[in-house]
């Protein structure tokens, strides 16, 4: 509603070919294995808490402890009308598996789910800001939930925008800081939209999709491909433009610190929500920005690092550089992101 009232467009695509049916059910106890897997005569094993693709659709089995299990079945090209029902879910699961699945009504106290969803949306706001209105999370982007990337995406939107809004409110924001929220986060949303659309294609039934999955399986035998996709799905491949600062870590999420004597964990050092300067030399001077920065001497650290409040690295020291050169680069980075008092 806020997005619409602000006149911000929401371009993208809507698909309506898939039908997802989900419901809490009961299942004969003898069909559930020791590890929670569902053993279906005539089909085989459906692992718990995973999406399993067949040549006819997708099925998920979720045996929640202490409650009724949830079964979901997704098909393509199977229209439905009327209210969702257990009979409809049972028939859909049978088509997906190619074998009967004796689903009964749930026996627990509830509340219980029985729903049907059609298609999906992939859309990204044409702009993230209209005057004093800023969009984040689902207001800024929607996409398939497959793989769960929306959680990281929305949280990092909030962290990115949060420290910049706080700086603006407290008079510590250099000119144009709020504009970097959209320039940094919109490309990330487009990347998530891209890979969730790709995943949505890979779960569809059909021989052509099966062939594509076989090719992906061969590619996944390569460790570099596995790492690339793991970073992509986790959002660990994000790299922001940090202006004049250079270095292999600049623009990226700060890595965990090595176990150095007397140095607290990074989560403790960043808990103040302020910029953090990790100085292995003990000689770096934040200058006019000193009141805004938490400076920690970190002997044994390979390189000096300046972290923004969202834990992305804004500057990295260069091995062998003089104290004057390092100080100049540090001050340039500080002036890019923070207004000196």
PDB file of N, CA and C in Angstrom, residues 17-117:
ATOM      1  N   UNK A  17       1.181 -21.099 -13.797  1.00  0.00           N
ATOM      2  CA  UNK A  17       1.098 -22.488 -14.245  1.00  0.00           C
ATOM      3  C   UNK A  17       1.180 -23.490 -13.104  1.00  0.00           C
ATOM      4  N   UNK A  18       1.835 -23.144 -12.021  1.00  0.00           N
ATOM      5  CA  UNK A  18       2.018 -24.100 -10.927  1.00  0.00           C
ATOM      6  C   UNK A  18       0.886 -23.999  -9.909  1.00  0.00           C
ATOM      7  N   UNK A  19       0.589 -25.140  -9.286  1.00  0.00           N
ATOM      8  CA  UNK A  19      -0.385 -25.206  -8.198  1.00  0.00           C
ATOM      9  C   UNK A  19       0.274 -25.920  -7.032  1.00  0.00           C
ATOM     10  N   UNK A  20       0.351 -25.255  -5.897  1.00  0.00           N
ATOM     11  CA  UNK A  20       0.933 -25.837  -4.689  1.00  0.00           C
ATOM     12  C   UNK A  20      -0.172 -26.118  -3.687  1.00  0.00           C
ATOM     13  N   UNK A  21      -0.229 -27.368  -3.235  1.00  0.00           N
ATOM     14  CA  UNK A  21      -1.235 -27.775  -2.253  1.00  0.00           C
ATOM     15  C   UNK A  21      -0.515 -28.245  -0.994  1.00  0.00           C
ATOM     16  N   UNK A  22      -0.903 -27.719   0.152  1.00  0.00           N
ATOM     17  CA  UNK A  22      -0.234 -28.045   1.408  1.00  0.00           C
ATOM     18  C   UNK A  22      -1.278 -28.272   2.493  1.00  0.00           C
ATOM     19  N   UNK A  23      -0.987 -29.194   3.397  1.00  0.00           N
ATOM     20  CA  UNK A  23      -1.915 -29.425   4.496  1.00  0.00           C
ATOM     21  C   UNK A  23      -1.302 -30.272   5.593  1.00  0.00           C
ATOM     22  N   UNK A  24      -1.770 -30.070   6.818  1.00  0.00           N
ATOM     23  CA  UNK A  24      -1.438 -30.969   7.921  1.00  0.00           C
ATOM     24  C   UNK A  24      -2.245 -32.255   7.758  1.00  0.00           C
ATOM     25  N   UNK A  25      -1.581 -33.379   7.985  1.00  0.00           N
ATOM     26  CA  UNK A  25      -2.202 -34.679   7.732  1.00  0.00           C
ATOM     27  C   UNK A  25      -1.816 -35.659   8.824  1.00  0.00           C
ATOM     28  N   UNK A  26      -2.393 -36.842   8.745  1.00  0.00           N
ATOM     29  CA  UNK A  26      -1.910 -37.987   9.515  1.00  0.00           C
ATOM     30  C   UNK A  26      -1.450 -39.037   8.518  1.00  0.00           C
ATOM     31  N   UNK A  27      -0.525 -39.874   8.935  1.00  0.00           N
ATOM     32  CA  UNK A  27       0.061 -40.880   8.059  1.00  0.00           C
ATOM     33  C   UNK A  27       0.250 -42.159   8.868  1.00  0.00           C
ATOM     34  N   UNK A  28       0.055 -43.346   8.292  1.00  0.00           N
ATOM     35  CA  UNK A  28       0.292 -44.589   9.040  1.00  0.00           C
ATOM     36  C   UNK A  28       1.704 -44.621   9.621  1.00  0.00           C
ATOM     37  N   UNK A  29       1.806 -44.959  10.885  1.00  0.00           N
ATOM     38  CA  UNK A  29       3.086 -44.907  11.585  1.00  0.00           C
ATOM     39  C   UNK A  29       4.144 -45.783  10.930  1.00  0.00           C
ATOM     40  N   UNK A  30       3.714 -46.923  10.376  1.00  0.00           N
ATOM     41  CA  UNK A  30       4.682 -47.847   9.796  1.00  0.00           C
ATOM     42  C   UNK A  30       5.342 -47.301   8.528  1.00  0.00           C
ATOM     43  N   UNK A  31       4.826 -46.190   7.981  1.00  0.00           N
ATOM     44  CA  UNK A  31       5.417 -45.598   6.777  1.00  0.00           C
ATOM     45  C   UNK A  31       6.529 -44.603   7.099  1.00  0.00           C
ATOM     46  N   UNK A  32       6.725 -44.322   8.374  1.00  0.00           N
ATOM     47  CA  UNK A  32       7.740 -43.350   8.783  1.00  0.00           C
ATOM     48  C   UNK A  32       8.955 -44.083   9.323  1.00  0.00           C
ATOM     49  N   UNK A  33      10.124 -43.835   8.712  1.00  0.00           N
ATOM     50  CA  UNK A  33      11.350 -44.498   9.118  1.00  0.00           C
ATOM     51  C   UNK A  33      11.960 -43.901  10.373  1.00  0.00           C
ATOM     52  N   UNK A  34      13.047 -44.519  10.825  1.00  0.00           N
ATOM     53  CA  UNK A  34      13.701 -44.094  12.068  1.00  0.00           C
ATOM     54  C   UNK A  34      14.265 -42.691  11.964  1.00  0.00           C
ATOM     55  N   UNK A  35      14.650 -42.276  10.757  1.00  0.00           N
ATOM     56  CA  UNK A  35      15.204 -40.946  10.572  1.00  0.00           C
ATOM     57  C   UNK A  35      14.183 -39.906  10.158  1.00  0.00           C
ATOM     58  N   UNK A  36      12.893 -40.252  10.249  1.00  0.00           N
ATOM     59  CA  UNK A  36      11.841 -39.321   9.880  1.00  0.00           C
ATOM     60  C   UNK A  36      11.462 -39.375   8.419  1.00  0.00           C
ATOM     61  N   UNK A  37      12.140 -40.221   7.627  1.00  0.00           N
ATOM     62  CA  UNK A  37      11.834 -40.327   6.207  1.00  0.00           C
ATOM     63  C   UNK A  37      10.494 -41.023   5.991  1.00  0.00           C
ATOM     64  N   UNK A  38       9.862 -40.691   4.900  1.00  0.00           N
ATOM     65  CA  UNK A  38       8.578 -41.291   4.538  1.00  0.00           C
ATOM     66  C   UNK A  38       8.840 -42.381   3.506  1.00  0.00           C
ATOM     67  N   UNK A  39       8.430 -43.617   3.819  1.00  0.00           N
ATOM     68  CA  UNK A  39       8.661 -44.750   2.925  1.00  0.00           C
ATOM     69  C   UNK A  39       7.339 -45.074   2.228  1.00  0.00           C
ATOM     70  N   UNK A  40       7.281 -44.824   0.917  1.00  0.00           N
ATOM     71  CA  UNK A  40       6.045 -44.962   0.147  1.00  0.00           C
ATOM     72  C   UNK A  40       6.133 -46.200  -0.740  1.00  0.00           C
ATOM     73  N   UNK A  41       5.311 -47.212  -0.488  1.00  0.00           N
ATOM     74  CA  UNK A  41       5.304 -48.392  -1.354  1.00  0.00           C
ATOM     75  C   UNK A  41       5.014 -48.006  -2.800  1.00  0.00           C
ATOM     76  N   UNK A  42       5.794 -48.582  -3.713  1.00  0.00           N
ATOM     77  CA  UNK A  42       5.615 -48.271  -5.121  1.00  0.00           C
ATOM     78  C   UNK A  42       6.391 -47.056  -5.578  1.00  0.00           C
ATOM     79  N   UNK A  43       6.999 -46.308  -4.631  1.00  0.00           N
ATOM     80  CA  UNK A  43       7.822 -45.151  -5.001  1.00  0.00           C
ATOM     81  C   UNK A  43       9.203 -45.230  -4.376  1.00  0.00           C
ATOM     82  N   UNK A  44       9.252 -45.282  -3.055  1.00  0.00           N
ATOM     83  CA  UNK A  44      10.530 -45.283  -2.358  1.00  0.00           C
ATOM     84  C   UNK A  44      10.522 -44.306  -1.208  1.00  0.00           C
ATOM     85  N   UNK A  45      11.659 -43.659  -0.970  1.00  0.00           N
ATOM     86  CA  UNK A  45      11.847 -42.813   0.207  1.00  0.00           C
ATOM     87  C   UNK A  45      11.675 -41.334  -0.141  1.00  0.00           C
ATOM     88  N   UNK A  46      10.880 -40.638   0.686  1.00  0.00           N
ATOM     89  CA  UNK A  46      10.770 -39.182   0.625  1.00  0.00           C
ATOM     90  C   UNK A  46      11.485 -38.644   1.857  1.00  0.00           C
ATOM     91  N   UNK A  47      12.648 -37.992   1.713  1.00  0.00           N
ATOM     92  CA  UNK A  47      13.391 -37.510   2.882  1.00  0.00           C
ATOM     93  C   UNK A  47      12.634 -36.400   3.596  1.00  0.00           C
ATOM     94  N   UNK A  48      12.845 -36.241   4.888  1.00  0.00           N
ATOM     95  CA  UNK A  48      12.130 -35.202   5.634  1.00  0.00           C
ATOM     96  C   UNK A  48      12.717 -33.824   5.386  1.00  0.00           C
ATOM     97  N   UNK A  49      11.839 -32.824   5.393  1.00  0.00           N
ATOM     98  CA  UNK A  49      12.227 -31.412   5.341  1.00  0.00           C
ATOM     99  C   UNK A  49      13.073 -31.077   4.104  1.00  0.00           C
ATOM    100  N   UNK A  50      12.723 -31.677   2.990  1.00  0.00           N
ATOM    101  CA  UNK A  50      13.368 -31.365   1.720  1.00  0.00           C
ATOM    102  C   UNK A  50      12.314 -31.321   0.619  1.00  0.00           C
ATOM    103  N   UNK A  51      12.632 -30.606  -0.461  1.00  0.00           N
ATOM    104  CA  UNK A  51      11.800 -30.659  -1.651  1.00  0.00           C
ATOM    105  C   UNK A  51      12.330 -31.762  -2.555  1.00  0.00           C
ATOM    106  N   UNK A  52      11.477 -32.696  -2.907  1.00  0.00           N
ATOM    107  CA  UNK A  52      11.867 -33.820  -3.758  1.00  0.00           C
ATOM    108  C   UNK A  52      11.157 -33.701  -5.100  1.00  0.00           C
ATOM    109  N   UNK A  53      11.949 -33.604  -6.162  1.00  0.00           N
ATOM    110  CA  UNK A  53      11.384 -33.511  -7.505  1.00  0.00           C
ATOM    111  C   UNK A  53      11.216 -34.897  -8.111  1.00  0.00           C
ATOM    112  N   UNK A  54      10.106 -35.098  -8.791  1.00  0.00           N
ATOM    113  CA  UNK A  54       9.890 -36.291  -9.588  1.00  0.00           C
ATOM    114  C   UNK A  54       9.622 -35.849 -11.026  1.00  0.00           C
ATOM    115  N   UNK A  55       9.363 -36.801 -11.904  1.00  0.00           N
ATOM    116  CA  UNK A  55       9.044 -36.453 -13.284  1.00  0.00           C
ATOM    117  C   UNK A  55       7.646 -35.861 -13.425  1.00  0.00           C
ATOM    118  N   UNK A  56       6.915 -35.777 -12.305  1.00  0.00           N
ATOM    119  CA  UNK A  56       5.538 -35.286 -12.367  1.00  0.00           C
ATOM    120  C   UNK A  56       5.287 -34.068 -11.484  1.00  0.00           C
ATOM    121  N   UNK A  57       6.269 -33.683 -10.693  1.00  0.00           N
ATOM    122  CA  UNK A  57       6.062 -32.530  -9.821  1.00  0.00           C
ATOM    123  C   UNK A  57       7.035 -32.519  -8.658  1.00  0.00           C
ATOM    124  N   UNK A  58       6.612 -31.892  -7.591  1.00  0.00           N
ATOM    125  CA  UNK A  58       7.469 -31.682  -6.431  1.00  0.00           C
ATOM    126  C   UNK A  58       6.685 -32.052  -5.178  1.00  0.00           C
ATOM    127  N   UNK A  59       7.361 -32.695  -4.228  1.00  0.00           N
ATOM    128  CA  UNK A  59       6.686 -33.043  -2.975  1.00  0.00           C
ATOM    129  C   UNK A  59       7.613 -32.742  -1.802  1.00  0.00           C
ATOM    130  N   UNK A  60       7.027 -32.360  -0.684  1.00  0.00           N
ATOM    131  CA  UNK A  60       7.786 -32.097   0.540  1.00  0.00           C
ATOM    132  C   UNK A  60       7.050 -32.741   1.708  1.00  0.00           C
ATOM    133  N   UNK A  61       7.820 -33.321   2.607  1.00  0.00           N
ATOM    134  CA  UNK A  61       7.295 -34.035   3.783  1.00  0.00           C
ATOM    135  C   UNK A  61       7.973 -33.456   5.012  1.00  0.00           C
ATOM    136  N   UNK A  62       7.180 -32.890   5.921  1.00  0.00           N
ATOM    137  CA  UNK A  62       7.724 -32.213   7.100  1.00  0.00           C
ATOM    138  C   UNK A  62       7.107 -32.779   8.375  1.00  0.00           C
ATOM    139  N   UNK A  63       7.763 -33.777   8.995  1.00  0.00           N
ATOM    140  CA  UNK A  63       7.238 -34.378  10.240  1.00  0.00           C
ATOM    141  C   UNK A  63       7.650 -33.572  11.468  1.00  0.00           C
ATOM    142  N   UNK A  64       6.931 -32.507  11.735  1.00  0.00           N
ATOM    143  CA  UNK A  64       7.287 -31.633  12.845  1.00  0.00           C
ATOM    144  C   UNK A  64       7.128 -32.361  14.188  1.00  0.00           C
ATOM    145  N   UNK A  65       8.137 -32.265  15.053  1.00  0.00           N
ATOM    146  CA  UNK A  65       8.035 -32.927  16.363  1.00  0.00           C
ATOM    147  C   UNK A  65       6.877 -32.367  17.185  1.00  0.00           C
ATOM    148  N   UNK A  66       6.119 -33.243  17.795  1.00  0.00           N
ATOM    149  CA  UNK A  66       5.046 -32.821  18.685  1.00  0.00           C
ATOM    150  C   UNK A  66       3.810 -32.297  17.996  1.00  0.00           C
ATOM    151  N   UNK A  67       3.738 -32.410  16.688  1.00  0.00           N
ATOM    152  CA  UNK A  67       2.575 -31.914  15.960  1.00  0.00           C
ATOM    153  C   UNK A  67       2.279 -32.772  14.749  1.00  0.00           C
ATOM    154  N   UNK A  68       1.256 -32.387  14.030  1.00  0.00           N
ATOM    155  CA  UNK A  68       0.906 -33.128  12.827  1.00  0.00           C
ATOM    156  C   UNK A  68       1.899 -32.825  11.702  1.00  0.00           C
ATOM    157  N   UNK A  69       2.251 -33.835  10.908  1.00  0.00           N
ATOM    158  CA  UNK A  69       3.147 -33.581   9.784  1.00  0.00           C
ATOM    159  C   UNK A  69       2.459 -32.764   8.697  1.00  0.00           C
ATOM    160  N   UNK A  70       3.282 -32.080   7.897  1.00  0.00           N
ATOM    161  CA  UNK A  70       2.780 -31.269   6.792  1.00  0.00           C
ATOM    162  C   UNK A  70       3.264 -31.886   5.485  1.00  0.00           C
ATOM    163  N   UNK A  71       2.349 -32.020   4.544  1.00  0.00           N
ATOM    164  CA  UNK A  71       2.685 -32.515   3.212  1.00  0.00           C
ATOM    165  C   UNK A  71       2.363 -31.424   2.201  1.00  0.00           C
ATOM    166  N   UNK A  72       3.298 -31.192   1.269  1.00  0.00           N
ATOM    167  CA  UNK A  72       3.080 -30.241   0.180  1.00  0.00           C
ATOM    168  C   UNK A  72       3.343 -30.944  -1.141  1.00  0.00           C
ATOM    169  N   UNK A  73       2.492 -30.678  -2.116  1.00  0.00           N
ATOM    170  CA  UNK A  73       2.669 -31.218  -3.458  1.00  0.00           C
ATOM    171  C   UNK A  73       2.495 -30.080  -4.460  1.00  0.00           C
ATOM    172  N   UNK A  74       3.425 -29.988  -5.395  1.00  0.00           N
ATOM    173  CA  UNK A  74       3.382 -28.939  -6.402  1.00  0.00           C
ATOM    174  C   UNK A  74       3.307 -29.582  -7.781  1.00  0.00           C
ATOM    175  N   UNK A  75       2.363 -29.101  -8.586  1.00  0.00           N
ATOM    176  CA  UNK A  75       2.222 -29.596  -9.953  1.00  0.00           C
ATOM    177  C   UNK A  75       2.147 -28.423 -10.914  1.00  0.00           C
ATOM    178  N   UNK A  76       2.363 -28.732 -12.169  1.00  0.00           N
ATOM    179  CA  UNK A  76       2.265 -27.736 -13.226  1.00  0.00           C
ATOM    180  C   UNK A  76       1.177 -28.190 -14.209  1.00  0.00           C
ATOM    181  N   UNK A  77       0.348 -27.238 -14.626  1.00  0.00           N
ATOM    182  CA  UNK A  77      -0.694 -27.561 -15.587  1.00  0.00           C
ATOM    183  C   UNK A  77      -1.827 -28.383 -15.019  1.00  0.00           C
ATOM    184  N   UNK A  78      -2.078 -28.245 -13.719  1.00  0.00           N
ATOM    185  CA  UNK A  78      -3.178 -28.966 -13.067  1.00  0.00           C
ATOM    186  C   UNK A  78      -4.108 -27.948 -12.417  1.00  0.00           C
ATOM    187  N   UNK A  79      -5.046 -27.382 -13.139  1.00  0.00           N
ATOM    188  CA  UNK A  79      -5.923 -26.351 -12.571  1.00  0.00           C
ATOM    189  C   UNK A  79      -6.801 -26.925 -11.465  1.00  0.00           C
ATOM    190  N   UNK A  80      -7.275 -26.056 -10.602  1.00  0.00           N
ATOM    191  CA  UNK A  80      -8.129 -26.471  -9.491  1.00  0.00           C
ATOM    192  C   UNK A  80      -9.144 -25.386  -9.203  1.00  0.00           C
ATOM    193  N   UNK A  81     -10.290 -25.812  -8.673  1.00  0.00           N
ATOM    194  CA  UNK A  81     -11.351 -24.882  -8.308  1.00  0.00           C
ATOM    195  C   UNK A  81     -11.918 -25.267  -6.952  1.00  0.00           C
ATOM    196  N   UNK A  82     -12.661 -24.339  -6.360  1.00  0.00           N
ATOM    197  CA  UNK A  82     -13.290 -24.615  -5.066  1.00  0.00           C
ATOM    198  C   UNK A  82     -12.292 -24.516  -3.931  1.00  0.00           C
ATOM    199  N   UNK A  83     -12.722 -24.909  -2.747  1.00  0.00           N
ATOM    200  CA  UNK A  83     -11.867 -24.848  -1.568  1.00  0.00           C
ATOM    201  C   UNK A  83     -10.868 -25.995  -1.564  1.00  0.00           C
ATOM    202  N   UNK A  84      -9.680 -25.727  -1.039  1.00  0.00           N
ATOM    203  CA  UNK A  84      -8.673 -26.778  -0.899  1.00  0.00           C
ATOM    204  C   UNK A  84      -9.184 -27.844   0.061  1.00  0.00           C
ATOM    205  N   UNK A  85      -8.848 -29.106  -0.238  1.00  0.00           N
ATOM    206  CA  UNK A  85      -9.349 -30.206   0.585  1.00  0.00           C
ATOM    207  C   UNK A  85      -8.301 -31.295   0.707  1.00  0.00           C
ATOM    208  N   UNK A  86      -8.499 -32.163   1.686  1.00  0.00           N
ATOM    209  CA  UNK A  86      -7.600 -33.298   1.891  1.00  0.00           C
ATOM    210  C   UNK A  86      -7.644 -34.240   0.694  1.00  0.00           C
ATOM    211  N   UNK A  87      -8.816 -34.460   0.134  1.00  0.00           N
ATOM    212  CA  UNK A  87      -8.921 -35.345  -1.039  1.00  0.00           C
ATOM    213  C   UNK A  87      -8.097 -34.802  -2.193  1.00  0.00           C
ATOM    214  N   UNK A  88      -8.142 -33.492  -2.395  1.00  0.00           N
ATOM    215  CA  UNK A  88      -7.375 -32.874  -3.482  1.00  0.00           C
ATOM    216  C   UNK A  88      -5.877 -33.035  -3.241  1.00  0.00           C
ATOM    217  N   UNK A  89      -5.427 -32.820  -1.997  1.00  0.00           N
ATOM    218  CA  UNK A  89      -4.013 -32.968  -1.663  1.00  0.00           C
ATOM    219  C   UNK A  89      -3.568 -34.418  -1.856  1.00  0.00           C
ATOM    220  N   UNK A  90      -4.410 -35.353  -1.418  1.00  0.00           N
ATOM    221  CA  UNK A  90      -4.087 -36.772  -1.556  1.00  0.00           C
ATOM    222  C   UNK A  90      -3.923 -37.153  -3.031  1.00  0.00           C
ATOM    223  N   UNK A  91      -4.827 -36.684  -3.875  1.00  0.00           N
ATOM    224  CA  UNK A  91      -4.761 -36.992  -5.302  1.00  0.00           C
ATOM    225  C   UNK A  91      -3.532 -36.353  -5.941  1.00  0.00           C
ATOM    226  N   UNK A  92      -3.200 -35.129  -5.542  1.00  0.00           N
ATOM    227  CA  UNK A  92      -2.034 -34.451  -6.091  1.00  0.00           C
ATOM    228  C   UNK A  92      -0.756 -35.180  -5.714  1.00  0.00           C
ATOM    229  N   UNK A  93      -0.643 -35.591  -4.439  1.00  0.00           N
ATOM    230  CA  UNK A  93       0.543 -36.324  -3.993  1.00  0.00           C
ATOM    231  C   UNK A  93       0.687 -37.639  -4.756  1.00  0.00           C
ATOM    232  N   UNK A  94      -0.423 -38.309  -5.020  1.00  0.00           N
ATOM    233  CA  UNK A  94      -0.384 -39.567  -5.767  1.00  0.00           C
ATOM    234  C   UNK A  94       0.108 -39.346  -7.196  1.00  0.00           C
ATOM    235  N   UNK A  95      -0.318 -38.253  -7.807  1.00  0.00           N
ATOM    236  CA  UNK A  95       0.141 -37.968  -9.164  1.00  0.00           C
ATOM    237  C   UNK A  95       1.627 -37.650  -9.189  1.00  0.00           C
ATOM    238  N   UNK A  96       2.085 -36.892  -8.222  1.00  0.00           N
ATOM    239  CA  UNK A  96       3.496 -36.515  -8.168  1.00  0.00           C
ATOM    240  C   UNK A  96       4.372 -37.746  -7.923  1.00  0.00           C
ATOM    241  N   UNK A  97       3.944 -38.624  -7.032  1.00  0.00           N
ATOM    242  CA  UNK A  97       4.744 -39.797  -6.666  1.00  0.00           C
ATOM    243  C   UNK A  97       4.555 -40.973  -7.622  1.00  0.00           C
ATOM    244  N   UNK A  98       3.422 -40.995  -8.300  1.00  0.00           N
ATOM    245  CA  UNK A  98       3.105 -42.174  -9.097  1.00  0.00           C
ATOM    246  C   UNK A  98       2.733 -43.349  -8.230  1.00  0.00           C
ATOM    247  N   UNK A  99       2.318 -43.078  -7.018  1.00  0.00           N
ATOM    248  CA  UNK A  99       1.927 -44.122  -6.055  1.00  0.00           C
ATOM    249  C   UNK A  99       0.993 -43.496  -5.039  1.00  0.00           C
ATOM    250  N   UNK A 100       0.078 -44.297  -4.511  1.00  0.00           N
ATOM    251  CA  UNK A 100      -0.874 -43.783  -3.526  1.00  0.00           C
ATOM    252  C   UNK A 100      -0.175 -43.453  -2.211  1.00  0.00           C
ATOM    253  N   UNK A 101      -0.580 -42.342  -1.627  1.00  0.00           N
ATOM    254  CA  UNK A 101      -0.094 -41.923  -0.318  1.00  0.00           C
ATOM    255  C   UNK A 101      -1.318 -41.777   0.583  1.00  0.00           C
ATOM    256  N   UNK A 102      -1.489 -42.696   1.556  1.00  0.00           N
ATOM    257  CA  UNK A 102      -2.706 -42.705   2.373  1.00  0.00           C
ATOM    258  C   UNK A 102      -2.732 -41.582   3.411  1.00  0.00           C
ATOM    259  N   UNK A 103      -3.086 -40.410   2.978  1.00  0.00           N
ATOM    260  CA  UNK A 103      -3.151 -39.260   3.879  1.00  0.00           C
ATOM    261  C   UNK A 103      -4.492 -39.229   4.584  1.00  0.00           C
ATOM    262  N   UNK A 104      -4.447 -39.072   5.905  1.00  0.00           N
ATOM    263  CA  UNK A 104      -5.660 -38.915   6.684  1.00  0.00           C
ATOM    264  C   UNK A 104      -5.732 -37.536   7.294  1.00  0.00           C
ATOM    265  N   UNK A 105      -6.830 -37.182   7.918  1.00  0.00           N
ATOM    266  CA  UNK A 105      -6.948 -35.861   8.549  1.00  0.00           C
ATOM    267  C   UNK A 105      -6.011 -35.748   9.747  1.00  0.00           C
ATOM    268  N   UNK A 106      -5.602 -34.544  10.086  1.00  0.00           N
ATOM    269  CA  UNK A 106      -4.716 -34.370  11.235  1.00  0.00           C
ATOM    270  C   UNK A 106      -5.429 -34.768  12.528  1.00  0.00           C
ATOM    271  N   UNK A 107      -4.642 -35.240  13.496  1.00  0.00           N
ATOM    272  CA  UNK A 107      -5.211 -35.710  14.771  1.00  0.00           C
ATOM    273  C   UNK A 107      -4.850 -34.804  15.940  1.00  0.00           C
ATOM    274  N   UNK A 108      -3.930 -33.883  15.739  1.00  0.00           N
ATOM    275  CA  UNK A 108      -3.500 -32.992  16.806  1.00  0.00           C
ATOM    276  C   UNK A 108      -4.472 -31.852  17.035  1.00  0.00           C
ATOM    277  N   UNK A 109      -4.173 -31.006  18.032  1.00  0.00           N
ATOM    278  CA  UNK A 109      -5.100 -29.932  18.402  1.00  0.00           C
ATOM    279  C   UNK A 109      -5.135 -28.766  17.430  1.00  0.00           C
ATOM    280  N   UNK A 110      -4.172 -28.650  16.547  1.00  0.00           N
ATOM    281  CA  UNK A 110      -4.176 -27.524  15.603  1.00  0.00           C
ATOM    282  C   UNK A 110      -3.511 -26.290  16.180  1.00  0.00           C
ATOM    283  N   UNK A 111      -3.595 -25.167  15.480  1.00  0.00           N
ATOM    284  CA  UNK A 111      -4.321 -24.939  14.221  1.00  0.00           C
ATOM    285  C   UNK A 111      -3.709 -25.714  13.056  1.00  0.00           C
ATOM    286  N   UNK A 112      -4.548 -26.001  12.062  1.00  0.00           N
ATOM    287  CA  UNK A 112      -4.129 -26.818  10.940  1.00  0.00           C
ATOM    288  C   UNK A 112      -4.169 -26.024   9.639  1.00  0.00           C
ATOM    289  N   UNK A 113      -3.249 -26.372   8.742  1.00  0.00           N
ATOM    290  CA  UNK A 113      -3.156 -25.739   7.435  1.00  0.00           C
ATOM    291  C   UNK A 113      -3.796 -26.631   6.387  1.00  0.00           C
ATOM    292  N   UNK A 114      -4.569 -26.040   5.494  1.00  0.00           N
ATOM    293  CA  UNK A 114      -5.021 -26.706   4.276  1.00  0.00           C
ATOM    294  C   UNK A 114      -5.177 -25.589   3.247  1.00  0.00           C
ATOM    295  N   UNK A 115      -4.231 -25.496   2.321  1.00  0.00           N
ATOM    296  CA  UNK A 115      -4.241 -24.346   1.423  1.00  0.00           C
ATOM    297  C   UNK A 115      -3.811 -24.752   0.023  1.00  0.00           C
ATOM    298  N   UNK A 116      -4.142 -23.866  -0.894  1.00  0.00           N
ATOM    299  CA  UNK A 116      -3.755 -24.031  -2.294  1.00  0.00           C
ATOM    300  C   UNK A 116      -3.254 -22.685  -2.810  1.00  0.00           C
ATOM    301  N   UNK A 117      -2.084 -22.698  -3.434  1.00  0.00           N
ATOM    302  CA  UNK A 117      -1.492 -21.473  -3.966  1.00  0.00           C
ATOM    303  C   UNK A 117      -1.217 -21.650  -5.449  1.00  0.00           C
TER     304      UNK A 117
END
